[in-house]
């Protein structure tokens, strides 16, 4: 398989950064911005991502499509792409890179393969691809083909296993990082409302827990604009755990935290975001 053109749905912060890296390493990068807002158009332009008129054109011209969308809409996007594949009989590899449960990604894989295309499970860990530390784990029958994007600058790591392995790894990783941020948000606001935030800070700045406190405070500013995406992600992690027969309620609570932040509820209005120098 020769990869010349990569489709990205859609050029959000992560998607546009991956598109930029691919373009810088010689790939043609395309998307479909129909119905998208001005921000998506601006990010695509800045990353040199070409806008195609519709999904039919996208599936016909792309060798690989990377789905990088909010978890709550991953299935709907796959349905739309599958319809375009059926209409065009396109030979394309669809990689679902979204933060969804293994059971969710199995359903998406079925949708795509039933339409006649190939599929790879993928999980993105780390910051945007333009910064050090971004890596993409892949599993399933299309993983080796997806790994060809190493030649276009991406850190693709293939897991030995079936569809669901990459998504499962992402779920467990995010359960700690984003689950911890949700817990941190609640405890910081609770301490503030009870007037014990200074005493709590002094206690938490001692020993190993100081690193956890520092991580939470560093993460808060960037968490705020992403909270709307993380609601669905926490629900997918809860589903992952419950599918394994272990409790997922803790992550549903984290989803409630991010829902409050998105809706500017009490947590959001009371939260004091630490300054970079505090």
mmCIF file of C-alpha atoms in Angstrom:
data_model
loop_
_atom_site.group_PDB
_atom_site.id
_atom_site.type_symbol
_atom_site.label_atom_id
_atom_site.label_comp_id
_atom_site.label_asym_id
_atom_site.label_seq_id
_atom_site.Cartn_x
_atom_site.Cartn_y
_atom_site.Cartn_z
ATOM 1 C CA UNK A 1 0.000 0.000 0.000
ATOM 2 C CA UNK A 2 1.355 3.403 -1.020
ATOM 3 C CA UNK A 3 0.105 6.370 0.996
ATOM 4 C CA UNK A 4 0.003 9.656 -0.888
ATOM 5 C CA UNK A 5 -3.180 11.284 0.411
ATOM 6 C CA UNK A 6 -4.511 11.272 3.973
ATOM 7 C CA UNK A 7 -8.002 12.404 4.890
ATOM 8 C CA UNK A 8 -8.665 13.936 8.305
ATOM 9 C CA UNK A 9 -12.050 14.248 9.940
ATOM 10 C CA UNK A 10 -11.879 16.725 11.410
ATOM 11 C CA UNK A 11 -9.269 19.500 11.768
ATOM 12 C CA UNK A 12 -9.710 20.331 15.440
ATOM 13 C CA UNK A 13 -6.676 20.994 17.621
ATOM 14 C CA UNK A 14 -5.427 17.406 17.400
ATOM 15 C CA UNK A 15 -6.554 16.696 13.847
ATOM 16 C CA UNK A 16 -5.037 19.863 12.413
ATOM 17 C CA UNK A 17 -1.737 19.226 14.201
ATOM 18 C CA UNK A 18 -1.549 15.725 12.728
ATOM 19 C CA UNK A 19 -2.453 17.111 9.322
ATOM 20 C CA UNK A 20 0.288 19.715 9.582
ATOM 21 C CA UNK A 21 2.929 17.098 10.421
ATOM 22 C CA UNK A 22 1.791 14.887 7.548
ATOM 23 C CA UNK A 23 1.921 17.802 5.105
ATOM 24 C CA UNK A 24 5.362 18.851 6.320
ATOM 25 C CA UNK A 25 6.578 15.330 5.541
ATOM 26 C CA UNK A 26 5.246 15.304 2.002
ATOM 27 C CA UNK A 27 1.721 13.920 2.257
ATOM 28 C CA UNK A 28 -1.278 15.520 0.638
ATOM 29 C CA UNK A 29 -3.824 16.081 3.410
ATOM 30 C CA UNK A 30 -7.528 16.547 2.704
ATOM 31 C CA UNK A 31 -10.726 17.033 4.658
ATOM 32 C CA UNK A 32 -14.373 17.933 4.144
ATOM 33 C CA UNK A 33 -15.428 21.089 5.950
ATOM 34 C CA UNK A 34 -19.064 21.131 4.841
ATOM 35 C CA UNK A 35 -21.098 22.337 7.806
ATOM 36 C CA UNK A 36 -18.023 23.146 9.895
ATOM 37 C CA UNK A 37 -17.431 26.471 11.650
ATOM 38 C CA UNK A 38 -14.975 29.226 10.888
ATOM 39 C CA UNK A 39 -12.459 27.834 13.381
ATOM 40 C CA UNK A 40 -12.209 24.570 11.459
ATOM 41 C CA UNK A 41 -11.667 26.441 8.200
ATOM 42 C CA UNK A 42 -8.917 28.543 9.756
ATOM 43 C CA UNK A 43 -7.138 25.553 11.305
ATOM 44 C CA UNK A 44 -7.297 23.640 8.034
ATOM 45 C CA UNK A 45 -5.836 26.560 6.123
ATOM 46 C CA UNK A 46 -3.032 27.049 8.644
ATOM 47 C CA UNK A 47 -2.163 23.329 8.464
ATOM 48 C CA UNK A 48 -2.284 23.252 4.627
ATOM 49 C CA UNK A 49 -5.205 20.819 4.688
ATOM 50 C CA UNK A 50 -7.179 20.870 1.436
ATOM 51 C CA UNK A 51 -10.963 21.171 1.660
ATOM 52 C CA UNK A 52 -12.918 18.799 -0.593
ATOM 53 C CA UNK A 53 -16.570 19.390 -1.504
ATOM 54 C CA UNK A 54 -18.059 16.242 0.039
ATOM 55 C CA UNK A 55 -17.324 12.914 1.693
ATOM 56 C CA UNK A 56 -17.631 11.081 -1.620
ATOM 57 C CA UNK A 57 -14.651 13.042 -2.933
ATOM 58 C CA UNK A 58 -12.789 12.435 0.320
ATOM 59 C CA UNK A 59 -13.133 8.649 0.312
ATOM 60 C CA UNK A 60 -12.199 8.469 -3.375
ATOM 61 C CA UNK A 61 -9.063 10.585 -3.067
ATOM 62 C CA UNK A 62 -7.701 9.484 0.322
ATOM 63 C CA UNK A 63 -5.622 6.361 0.873
ATOM 64 C CA UNK A 64 -6.192 6.581 4.634
ATOM 65 C CA UNK A 65 -8.868 8.456 6.578
ATOM 66 C CA UNK A 66 -8.153 9.395 10.190
ATOM 67 C CA UNK A 67 -11.295 9.986 12.242
ATOM 68 C CA UNK A 68 -10.411 12.412 15.051
ATOM 69 C CA UNK A 69 -13.681 13.785 16.413
ATOM 70 C CA UNK A 70 -15.411 14.151 19.797
ATOM 71 C CA UNK A 71 -16.180 10.650 21.133
ATOM 72 C CA UNK A 72 -19.918 11.285 21.212
ATOM 73 C CA UNK A 73 -20.072 11.668 17.413
ATOM 74 C CA UNK A 74 -17.543 8.990 16.383
ATOM 75 C CA UNK A 75 -20.275 6.532 15.419
ATOM 76 C CA UNK A 76 -22.269 9.090 13.435
ATOM 77 C CA UNK A 77 -19.173 10.157 11.491
ATOM 78 C CA UNK A 78 -18.407 6.520 10.671
ATOM 79 C CA UNK A 79 -21.981 6.082 9.416
ATOM 80 C CA UNK A 80 -21.594 9.075 7.092
ATOM 81 C CA UNK A 81 -18.245 7.883 5.760
ATOM 82 C CA UNK A 82 -19.601 4.359 5.266
ATOM 83 C CA UNK A 83 -22.441 5.755 3.160
ATOM 84 C CA UNK A 84 -19.907 7.597 0.992
ATOM 85 C CA UNK A 85 -17.832 4.418 0.627
ATOM 86 C CA UNK A 86 -20.875 2.451 -0.486
ATOM 87 C CA UNK A 87 -21.814 5.132 -2.991
ATOM 88 C CA UNK A 88 -18.338 5.258 -4.548
ATOM 89 C CA UNK A 89 -16.962 1.740 -3.899
ATOM 90 C CA UNK A 90 -13.827 3.471 -2.618
ATOM 91 C CA UNK A 91 -10.830 1.397 -1.545
ATOM 92 C CA UNK A 92 -9.716 3.219 1.588
ATOM 93 C CA UNK A 93 -8.376 2.462 5.063
ATOM 94 C CA UNK A 94 -10.453 4.052 7.835
ATOM 95 C CA UNK A 95 -8.660 4.522 11.157
ATOM 96 C CA UNK A 96 -10.843 5.404 14.121
ATOM 97 C CA UNK A 97 -8.542 7.456 16.357
ATOM 98 C CA UNK A 98 -11.224 8.484 18.823
ATOM 99 C CA UNK A 99 -11.404 8.049 22.579
ATOM 100 C CA UNK A 100 -14.072 5.359 22.604
ATOM 101 C CA UNK A 101 -14.624 2.026 24.321
ATOM 102 C CA UNK A 102 -13.469 -1.181 22.619
ATOM 103 C CA UNK A 103 -17.102 -2.250 22.254
ATOM 104 C CA UNK A 104 -17.860 1.062 20.536
ATOM 105 C CA UNK A 105 -14.937 0.695 18.153
ATOM 106 C CA UNK A 106 -16.003 -2.863 17.302
ATOM 107 C CA UNK A 107 -19.333 -1.448 16.148
ATOM 108 C CA UNK A 108 -17.587 1.236 14.093
ATOM 109 C CA UNK A 109 -15.297 -1.374 12.545
ATOM 110 C CA UNK A 110 -18.328 -3.420 11.514
ATOM 111 C CA UNK A 111 -19.929 -0.358 9.927
ATOM 112 C CA UNK A 112 -16.828 0.428 7.880
ATOM 113 C CA UNK A 113 -15.996 -3.112 6.795
ATOM 114 C CA UNK A 114 -19.624 -3.809 5.863
ATOM 115 C CA UNK A 115 -19.344 -0.821 3.526
ATOM 116 C CA UNK A 116 -16.382 -2.479 1.807
ATOM 117 C CA UNK A 117 -13.430 -0.592 3.296
ATOM 118 C CA UNK A 118 -10.555 -1.617 5.535
ATOM 119 C CA UNK A 119 -10.291 -0.640 9.202
ATOM 120 C CA UNK A 120 -7.722 0.066 11.888
ATOM 121 C CA UNK A 121 -8.304 0.779 15.556
ATOM 122 C CA UNK A 122 -6.151 3.652 16.827
ATOM 123 C CA UNK A 123 -5.650 5.572 20.051
ATOM 124 C CA UNK A 124 -3.880 8.921 20.327
ATOM 125 C CA UNK A 125 -1.918 9.608 23.507
ATOM 126 C CA UNK A 126 -0.083 12.798 24.341
ATOM 127 C CA UNK A 127 -0.169 16.412 23.142
ATOM 128 C CA UNK A 128 -0.882 17.692 19.621
ATOM 129 C CA UNK A 129 1.444 16.176 17.034
ATOM 130 C CA UNK A 130 3.391 19.400 16.578
ATOM 131 C CA UNK A 131 4.765 18.964 20.106
ATOM 132 C CA UNK A 132 7.070 16.206 21.390
ATOM 133 C CA UNK A 133 5.427 13.143 22.916
ATOM 134 C CA UNK A 134 2.510 12.541 20.570
ATOM 135 C CA UNK A 135 2.080 8.858 19.701
ATOM 136 C CA UNK A 136 -0.617 6.828 18.011
ATOM 137 C CA UNK A 137 -1.217 3.215 18.977
ATOM 138 C CA UNK A 138 -2.801 0.944 16.368
ATOM 139 C CA UNK A 139 -4.317 -2.528 16.412
ATOM 140 C CA UNK A 140 -6.362 -4.783 14.206
ATOM 141 C CA UNK A 141 -5.973 -5.936 10.602
ATOM 142 C CA UNK A 142 -5.266 -2.457 9.208
ATOM 143 C CA UNK A 143 -2.653 -1.488 11.797
ATOM 144 C CA UNK A 144 0.383 -2.285 9.652
ATOM 145 C CA UNK A 145 -0.971 -0.193 6.788
ATOM 146 C CA UNK A 146 -1.613 2.679 9.198
ATOM 147 C CA UNK A 147 1.972 2.325 10.412
ATOM 148 C CA UNK A 148 3.157 3.498 6.996
ATOM 149 C CA UNK A 149 2.405 7.020 8.231
ATOM 150 C CA UNK A 150 5.676 6.764 10.156
ATOM 151 C CA UNK A 151 7.255 7.786 6.857
ATOM 152 C CA UNK A 152 5.165 10.981 7.003
ATOM 153 C CA UNK A 153 6.346 11.944 10.483
ATOM 154 C CA UNK A 154 3.879 10.254 12.850
ATOM 155 C CA UNK A 155 4.881 8.020 15.763
ATOM 156 C CA UNK A 156 2.725 4.959 15.059
ATOM 157 C CA UNK A 157 3.084 2.051 17.497
ATOM 158 C CA UNK A 158 1.464 -1.222 16.477
ATOM 159 C CA UNK A 159 0.007 -3.405 19.218
ATOM 160 C CA UNK A 160 -0.173 -7.147 18.710
ATOM 161 C CA UNK A 161 -3.858 -7.871 18.920
ATOM 162 C CA UNK A 162 -7.279 -7.292 17.469
ATOM 163 C CA UNK A 163 -9.499 -4.268 17.059
ATOM 164 C CA UNK A 164 -10.127 -2.845 20.540
ATOM 165 C CA UNK A 165 -6.580 -3.116 21.881
ATOM 166 C CA UNK A 166 -5.559 0.420 20.901
ATOM 167 C CA UNK A 167 -8.836 1.903 22.126
ATOM 168 C CA UNK A 168 -8.591 -0.065 25.369
ATOM 169 C CA UNK A 169 -5.117 1.303 26.025
ATOM 170 C CA UNK A 170 -6.361 4.838 25.399
ATOM 171 C CA UNK A 171 -9.289 4.315 27.765
ATOM 172 C CA UNK A 172 -7.080 3.141 30.621
ATOM 173 C CA UNK A 173 -4.586 5.953 30.072
ATOM 174 C CA UNK A 174 -7.262 8.654 29.966
ATOM 175 C CA UNK A 175 -9.021 7.211 33.013
ATOM 176 C CA UNK A 176 -6.015 8.292 35.050
ATOM 177 C CA UNK A 177 -5.080 11.582 33.388
ATOM 178 C CA UNK A 178 -8.531 13.041 32.783
ATOM 179 C CA UNK A 179 -10.147 11.261 35.706
ATOM 180 C CA UNK A 180 -7.518 12.815 37.950
ATOM 181 C CA UNK A 181 -8.205 16.262 36.520
ATOM 182 C CA UNK A 182 -11.914 15.850 37.249
ATOM 183 C CA UNK A 183 -11.202 14.799 40.839
ATOM 184 C CA UNK A 184 -8.740 17.659 41.203
ATOM 185 C CA UNK A 185 -11.299 20.166 39.958
ATOM 186 C CA UNK A 186 -13.820 19.030 42.555
ATOM 187 C CA UNK A 187 -11.434 18.948 45.490
ATOM 188 C CA UNK A 188 -9.938 22.359 44.697
ATOM 189 C CA UNK A 189 -13.368 23.973 44.493
ATOM 190 C CA UNK A 190 -14.583 22.150 47.613
ATOM 191 C CA UNK A 191 -11.546 23.304 49.604
ATOM 192 C CA UNK A 192 -12.057 26.853 48.391
ATOM 193 C CA UNK A 193 -15.759 26.872 49.337
ATOM 194 C CA UNK A 194 -14.912 25.589 52.826
ATOM 195 C CA UNK A 195 -12.087 28.083 53.261
ATOM 196 C CA UNK A 196 -9.372 25.447 53.650
ATOM 197 C CA UNK A 197 -7.671 25.864 50.261
ATOM 198 C CA UNK A 198 -4.502 27.468 51.667
ATOM 199 C CA UNK A 199 -4.105 24.750 54.297
ATOM 200 C CA UNK A 200 -4.772 22.069 51.682
ATOM 201 C CA UNK A 201 -2.159 23.547 49.366
ATOM 202 C CA UNK A 202 0.443 23.490 52.132
ATOM 203 C CA UNK A 203 -0.307 19.842 52.880
ATOM 204 C CA UNK A 204 -0.328 18.809 49.224
ATOM 205 C CA UNK A 205 2.937 20.579 48.473
ATOM 206 C CA UNK A 206 4.774 18.038 50.621
ATOM 207 C CA UNK A 207 6.092 14.670 49.475
ATOM 208 C CA UNK A 208 5.036 12.733 46.399
ATOM 209 C CA UNK A 209 1.555 14.246 46.309
ATOM 210 C CA UNK A 210 3.116 17.604 45.395
ATOM 211 C CA UNK A 211 3.725 16.261 41.890
ATOM 212 C CA UNK A 212 0.073 15.289 41.565
ATOM 213 C CA UNK A 213 -1.052 18.724 42.724
ATOM 214 C CA UNK A 214 1.341 20.389 40.280
ATOM 215 C CA UNK A 215 0.039 18.218 37.431
ATOM 216 C CA UNK A 216 -3.576 19.139 38.190
ATOM 217 C CA UNK A 217 -2.805 22.854 38.370
ATOM 218 C CA UNK A 218 -0.832 22.754 35.108
ATOM 219 C CA UNK A 219 -3.644 20.906 33.368
ATOM 220 C CA UNK A 220 -6.567 23.090 34.455
ATOM 221 C CA UNK A 221 -6.188 25.964 31.952
ATOM 222 C CA UNK A 222 -6.126 23.639 28.937
ATOM 223 C CA UNK A 223 -8.899 21.450 30.360
ATOM 224 C CA UNK A 224 -11.514 24.205 30.369
ATOM 225 C CA UNK A 225 -12.045 24.525 26.586
ATOM 226 C CA UNK A 226 -11.890 20.735 26.142
ATOM 227 C CA UNK A 227 -14.409 19.793 28.836
ATOM 228 C CA UNK A 228 -17.246 19.391 26.339
ATOM 229 C CA UNK A 229 -15.264 16.668 24.541
ATOM 230 C CA UNK A 230 -14.329 14.868 27.720
ATOM 231 C CA UNK A 231 -17.926 14.222 28.808
ATOM 232 C CA UNK A 232 -18.325 11.561 26.158
ATOM 233 C CA UNK A 233 -14.815 10.265 26.779
ATOM 234 C CA UNK A 234 -15.522 9.646 30.460
ATOM 235 C CA UNK A 235 -18.754 7.879 29.517
ATOM 236 C CA UNK A 236 -16.820 5.684 27.081
ATOM 237 C CA UNK A 237 -14.295 4.805 29.798
ATOM 238 C CA UNK A 238 -17.158 3.898 32.123
ATOM 239 C CA UNK A 239 -18.550 1.684 29.368
ATOM 240 C CA UNK A 240 -15.134 0.065 28.924
ATOM 241 C CA UNK A 241 -14.954 -0.845 32.596
ATOM 242 C CA UNK A 242 -18.559 -2.004 32.807
ATOM 243 C CA UNK A 243 -18.084 -4.214 29.740
ATOM 244 C CA UNK A 244 -15.310 -5.916 31.724
ATOM 245 C CA UNK A 245 -17.573 -6.422 34.717
ATOM 246 C CA UNK A 246 -15.918 -3.770 36.894
ATOM 247 C CA UNK A 247 -17.576 -0.596 38.236
ATOM 248 C CA UNK A 248 -17.607 2.402 35.918
ATOM 249 C CA UNK A 249 -19.547 4.818 38.120
ATOM 250 C CA UNK A 250 -16.438 6.753 39.116
ATOM 251 C CA UNK A 251 -15.953 7.843 35.514
ATOM 252 C CA UNK A 252 -19.612 8.793 35.156
ATOM 253 C CA UNK A 253 -18.962 11.166 38.045
ATOM 254 C CA UNK A 254 -16.021 12.582 36.105
ATOM 255 C CA UNK A 255 -18.369 13.086 33.149
ATOM 256 C CA UNK A 256 -20.649 15.098 35.451
ATOM 257 C CA UNK A 257 -17.697 17.288 36.443
ATOM 258 C CA UNK A 258 -16.896 18.085 32.819
ATOM 259 C CA UNK A 259 -20.577 18.639 32.069
ATOM 260 C CA UNK A 260 -20.683 21.237 34.855
ATOM 261 C CA UNK A 261 -17.578 22.933 33.461
ATOM 262 C CA UNK A 262 -19.047 22.977 29.958
ATOM 263 C CA UNK A 263 -22.338 24.406 31.190
ATOM 264 C CA UNK A 264 -20.614 26.960 33.461
ATOM 265 C CA UNK A 265 -22.185 25.479 36.564
ATOM 266 C CA UNK A 266 -20.999 25.873 40.135
ATOM 267 C CA UNK A 267 -17.668 24.107 39.615
ATOM 268 C CA UNK A 268 -16.802 26.301 36.647
ATOM 269 C CA UNK A 269 -17.900 29.562 38.223
ATOM 270 C CA UNK A 270 -16.096 28.857 41.504
ATOM 271 C CA UNK A 271 -12.907 27.362 40.048
ATOM 272 C CA UNK A 272 -9.822 29.524 40.406
ATOM 273 C CA UNK A 273 -7.492 28.566 37.597
ATOM 274 C CA UNK A 274 -3.899 28.863 38.845
ATOM 275 C CA UNK A 275 -1.666 31.240 36.917
ATOM 276 C CA UNK A 276 1.425 29.736 35.248
ATOM 277 C CA UNK A 277 3.651 31.305 37.904
ATOM 278 C CA UNK A 278 1.623 30.291 40.974
#
